[in-house]
Amino acid sequence: AQKITQTQPGMFVQEKEAVTLDCTYDTSDPSYGLFWYKQPSSGEMIFLIYQGSYDQQNATEGRYSLNFQKARKSANLVISASQLGDSAMYFCAMIETSGSRLTFGEGTQLTVNP
Amino acid sequence: EAGVVQSPRYKIIEKKQPVAFWCNPISGHNTLYWYRQNLGQGPELLIRYENEEAVDDSQLPKDRFSAERLKGVDSTLKIQPAELGDSAVYLCASSLAAGLAGYNEQFFGPGTRLTVL
């Protein structure tokens, strides 16, 4: 069963606007962590933001925020004030305490238009 | 501080040939991961090391893939013989500790892009 689902293969946004990248997950483990990574065309995976399942508040890191809705099992990434350099693949990932394996979704290709 | 180093960055080989990838993790990181990323997909874990011990290799195709981390620092991933379907990017990552002690940020290297002809 797919544990991480990213339903948007591609997204487009105008520079300086906000964009939301969707992520839903599936787990029966009460303790887990959710991550977002950015992968530019150069190939490296860059950590953006983390949300723990017991965290009461949504995580924020600069222009990145995570809209965590536990009951819906969703962990959407919000990028505010998009920049041209934000164009990249974005991956949602999850780690469960029952294992230490980071499971990735299939990614969303974000294109920021000038 | 140096990041995760991988070499080579690119490798083109013919099928049935052997190939090896090398990874040097961030200094002090005792957990090392090898992932395979097929085109258009997210990375999938092949093997995870805690120091020199392989603690999760359930997704490593052991008939042709092997890995080692002899001194608990750098690691080598080998494929012998390579098949057309092995064409992918092979990513190495490292972290301070596995599991959810606080949170477990994995730092990734730039990857090795393998093309099997």
Short mmCIF file of C-alpha atoms in Angstrom, two decimals:
data_model
loop_
_atom_site.label_atom_id
_atom_site.label_comp_id
_atom_site.label_asym_id
_atom_site.label_seq_id
_atom_site.Cartn_x
_atom_site.Cartn_y
_atom_site.Cartn_z
CA ALA A 1 0.00 0.00 0.00
CA GLN A 2 1.21 3.47 -0.86
CA LYS A 3 2.29 5.14 2.34
CA ILE A 4 2.95 8.59 0.92
CA THR A 5 0.80 10.04 -1.83
CA GLN A 6 1.55 13.18 -3.78
CA THR A 7 -1.26 13.69 -6.25
CA GLN A 8 0.22 16.63 -8.15
CA PRO A 9 2.84 15.52 -10.68
CA GLY A 10 3.37 19.15 -11.69
CA MET A 11 2.49 22.57 -10.33
CA PHE A 12 2.97 26.06 -11.72
CA VAL A 13 3.07 29.29 -9.75
CA GLN A 14 3.83 32.91 -10.52
CA GLU A 15 6.85 34.46 -8.87
CA LYS A 16 6.01 36.08 -5.50
CA GLU A 17 2.80 34.09 -5.09
CA ALA A 18 2.19 31.31 -2.58
CA VAL A 19 1.79 27.67 -3.56
CA THR A 20 0.61 24.56 -1.73
CA LEU A 21 2.00 21.12 -2.50
CA ASP A 22 -0.19 18.27 -1.34
CA CYS A 23 0.86 15.21 0.62
CA THR A 24 -1.24 12.52 2.27
CA TYR A 25 0.12 9.60 4.23
CA ASP A 26 -0.98 6.30 5.65
CA THR A 27 0.23 4.80 8.90
CA SER A 28 -1.12 3.00 11.93
CA ASP A 29 1.88 3.99 14.00
CA PRO A 30 0.91 6.73 16.50
CA SER A 31 4.42 8.15 16.42
CA TYR A 32 5.89 9.26 13.14
CA GLY A 33 7.67 12.12 11.45
CA LEU A 34 6.94 13.89 8.20
CA PHE A 35 9.56 15.57 6.05
CA TRP A 36 9.72 17.66 2.92
CA TYR A 37 12.76 17.62 0.67
CA LYS A 38 13.62 19.71 -2.38
CA GLN A 39 15.53 18.18 -5.28
CA PRO A 40 16.85 20.67 -7.84
CA SER A 41 17.96 19.51 -11.27
CA SER A 42 21.48 19.08 -9.87
CA GLY A 43 20.18 16.04 -8.01
CA GLU A 44 20.90 16.55 -4.33
CA MET A 45 18.07 16.20 -1.82
CA ILE A 46 17.76 19.28 0.38
CA PHE A 47 15.90 19.03 3.69
CA LEU A 48 13.25 21.74 4.05
CA ILE A 49 11.00 21.09 7.02
CA TYR A 50 9.96 18.48 9.59
CA GLN A 51 6.71 17.80 11.49
CA GLY A 52 6.42 15.31 14.32
CA SER A 53 3.13 13.51 14.84
CA TYR A 54 2.85 14.84 18.39
CA ASP A 55 3.77 18.41 17.55
CA GLN A 56 0.92 20.71 18.50
CA GLN A 57 1.82 23.49 16.13
CA ASN A 58 2.47 23.45 12.41
CA ALA A 59 6.15 23.60 11.54
CA THR A 60 7.57 26.69 9.86
CA GLU A 61 11.00 27.38 8.38
CA GLY A 62 11.35 30.75 6.74
CA ARG A 63 9.14 30.76 3.64
CA TYR A 64 8.17 27.12 4.18
CA SER A 65 5.32 26.01 6.38
CA LEU A 66 3.70 22.65 6.83
CA ASN A 67 -0.09 22.47 7.04
CA PHE A 68 -0.45 19.40 9.25
CA GLN A 69 -3.96 17.96 9.51
CA LYS A 70 -3.57 14.80 11.54
CA ALA A 71 -7.15 13.56 11.30
CA ARG A 72 -7.01 13.84 7.51
CA LYS A 73 -3.49 12.41 7.43
CA SER A 74 -2.26 15.26 5.31
CA ALA A 75 0.95 17.26 5.49
CA ASN A 76 0.85 19.88 2.79
CA LEU A 77 3.84 22.14 2.14
CA VAL A 78 3.14 25.83 1.70
CA ILE A 79 5.77 27.99 0.03
CA SER A 80 5.12 31.70 0.39
CA ALA A 81 6.48 34.40 -1.92
CA SER A 82 7.76 31.94 -4.52
CA GLN A 83 11.12 32.61 -6.10
CA LEU A 84 12.53 31.42 -9.40
CA GLY A 85 15.02 29.31 -7.47
CA ASP A 86 12.16 27.33 -5.94
CA SER A 87 11.67 25.51 -9.24
CA ALA A 88 12.51 21.90 -8.41
CA MET A 89 11.05 18.52 -7.48
CA TYR A 90 9.55 18.38 -4.02
CA PHE A 91 9.25 15.14 -2.08
CA CYS A 92 7.16 14.38 0.97
CA ALA A 93 8.52 11.60 3.18
CA MET A 94 7.61 9.79 6.38
CA ILE A 95 9.46 7.84 9.03
CA GLU A 96 7.67 5.61 11.54
CA THR A 97 9.00 4.58 14.93
CA SER A 98 8.21 0.98 14.11
CA GLY A 99 11.07 1.17 11.62
CA SER A 100 13.74 3.64 10.68
CA ARG A 101 13.05 3.72 6.97
CA LEU A 102 12.30 7.04 5.31
CA THR A 103 9.51 6.45 2.77
CA PHE A 104 9.16 8.97 -0.03
CA GLY A 105 6.26 9.99 -2.24
CA GLU A 106 6.64 10.27 -5.99
CA GLY A 107 7.23 13.98 -5.93
CA THR A 108 5.76 17.15 -7.38
CA GLN A 109 7.61 19.17 -10.02
CA LEU A 110 7.19 22.85 -9.17
CA THR A 111 7.81 25.49 -11.81
CA VAL A 112 7.95 29.15 -10.81
CA ASN A 113 7.18 31.49 -13.68
CA PRO A 114 8.60 35.03 -13.84
CA GLU B 1 31.69 21.34 7.12
CA ALA B 2 31.87 18.99 4.14
CA GLY B 3 28.67 17.31 3.08
CA VAL B 4 28.13 13.73 1.94
CA VAL B 5 30.56 12.95 -0.86
CA GLN B 6 29.79 10.49 -3.62
CA SER B 7 31.76 9.34 -6.61
CA PRO B 8 31.56 9.01 -9.46
CA ARG B 9 28.82 11.49 -10.33
CA TYR B 10 28.03 9.74 -13.58
CA LYS B 11 28.69 6.23 -14.85
CA ILE B 12 27.82 4.62 -18.16
CA ILE B 13 28.36 0.89 -18.56
CA GLU B 14 27.17 -1.95 -20.72
CA LYS B 15 24.86 -4.57 -19.28
CA LYS B 16 26.50 -7.49 -17.51
CA GLN B 17 29.44 -5.29 -16.46
CA PRO B 18 30.19 -4.65 -12.78
CA VAL B 19 30.00 -1.18 -11.25
CA ALA B 20 30.79 0.31 -7.87
CA PHE B 21 29.78 3.51 -6.13
CA TRP B 22 31.55 5.14 -3.23
CA CYS B 23 30.17 7.29 -0.43
CA ASN B 24 31.85 9.24 2.34
CA PRO B 25 29.35 10.43 4.96
CA ILE B 26 29.48 13.55 7.07
CA SER B 27 32.05 13.22 9.81
CA GLY B 28 30.53 11.82 12.99
CA HIS B 29 27.44 10.41 11.32
CA ASN B 30 27.18 6.78 12.33
CA THR B 31 24.15 5.97 10.18
CA LEU B 32 24.57 5.61 6.44
CA TYR B 33 21.90 4.92 3.83
CA TRP B 34 21.93 3.90 0.19
CA TYR B 35 18.87 4.78 -1.89
CA ARG B 36 17.94 4.12 -5.48
CA GLN B 37 15.89 6.72 -7.33
CA ASN B 38 14.30 5.69 -10.58
CA LEU B 39 13.37 8.38 -13.07
CA GLY B 40 10.26 10.26 -12.02
CA GLN B 41 10.02 8.56 -8.63
CA GLY B 42 11.06 9.18 -5.07
CA PRO B 43 14.11 7.48 -3.58
CA GLU B 44 13.75 3.96 -2.19
CA LEU B 45 15.98 2.62 0.55
CA LEU B 46 18.34 -0.18 -0.43
CA ILE B 47 20.33 -0.58 2.77
CA ARG B 48 20.95 1.17 6.06
CA TYR B 49 24.08 0.87 8.19
CA GLU B 50 24.51 1.61 11.86
CA ASN B 51 28.28 1.97 12.07
CA GLU B 52 29.57 -1.07 10.18
CA GLU B 53 26.46 -3.21 10.68
CA ALA B 54 23.81 -3.49 7.97
CA VAL B 55 20.59 -3.22 10.00
CA ASP B 56 18.07 -2.94 7.16
CA ASP B 57 18.90 -4.56 3.83
CA SER B 58 15.51 -6.06 3.13
CA GLN B 59 15.16 -4.11 -0.13
CA LEU B 60 18.62 -4.86 -1.46
CA PRO B 61 18.52 -7.30 -4.42
CA LYS B 62 21.13 -9.58 -2.98
CA ASP B 63 21.63 -11.68 -6.08
CA ARG B 64 23.48 -8.85 -7.78
CA PHE B 65 23.87 -6.03 -5.27
CA SER B 66 26.31 -5.91 -2.39
CA ALA B 67 27.45 -3.22 -0.01
CA GLU B 68 30.07 -2.80 2.63
CA ARG B 69 31.07 -0.31 5.28
CA LEU B 70 34.15 -1.94 6.71
CA LYS B 71 35.40 0.67 9.17
CA GLY B 72 32.05 2.29 9.88
CA VAL B 73 32.89 5.36 7.83
CA ASP B 74 32.81 5.29 4.05
CA SER B 75 30.81 2.75 2.09
CA THR B 76 30.79 1.04 -1.28
CA LEU B 77 27.75 -0.22 -3.18
CA LYS B 78 28.40 -2.72 -5.95
CA ILE B 79 26.30 -4.19 -8.73
CA GLN B 80 27.49 -7.30 -10.51
CA PRO B 81 26.35 -7.90 -13.17
CA ALA B 82 24.42 -4.76 -14.06
CA GLU B 83 21.10 -5.00 -15.89
CA LEU B 84 19.27 -2.46 -18.01
CA GLY B 85 16.75 -1.91 -15.20
CA ASP B 86 19.51 -0.79 -12.85
CA SER B 87 19.72 2.56 -14.62
CA ALA B 88 18.89 5.07 -11.88
CA VAL B 89 20.40 7.60 -9.53
CA TYR B 90 22.03 6.04 -6.48
CA LEU B 91 21.90 8.35 -3.49
CA CYS B 92 23.89 8.08 -0.30
CA ALA B 93 22.73 9.78 2.89
CA SER B 94 23.96 9.97 6.46
CA SER B 95 22.56 10.97 9.81
CA LEU B 96 23.59 11.21 13.43
CA ALA B 97 21.20 8.53 14.63
CA ALA B 98 18.47 6.37 13.21
CA GLY B 99 14.88 6.42 14.42
CA LEU B 100 12.94 9.24 15.98
CA ALA B 101 15.21 10.50 18.72
CA GLY B 102 14.10 14.10 18.32
CA TYR B 103 14.12 14.02 14.59
CA ASN B 104 16.35 12.26 12.20
CA GLU B 105 17.54 14.59 9.47
CA GLN B 106 19.21 12.70 6.70
CA PHE B 107 21.79 14.59 4.67
CA PHE B 108 22.06 13.46 1.08
CA GLY B 109 24.94 13.39 -1.32
CA PRO B 110 24.65 14.52 -4.95
CA GLY B 111 24.10 10.96 -6.19
CA THR B 112 25.61 8.80 -8.89
CA ARG B 113 23.63 8.67 -12.12
CA LEU B 114 24.06 5.18 -13.59
CA THR B 115 23.19 4.42 -17.19
CA VAL B 116 23.26 0.78 -18.29
CA LEU B 117 23.34 0.27 -22.07
#
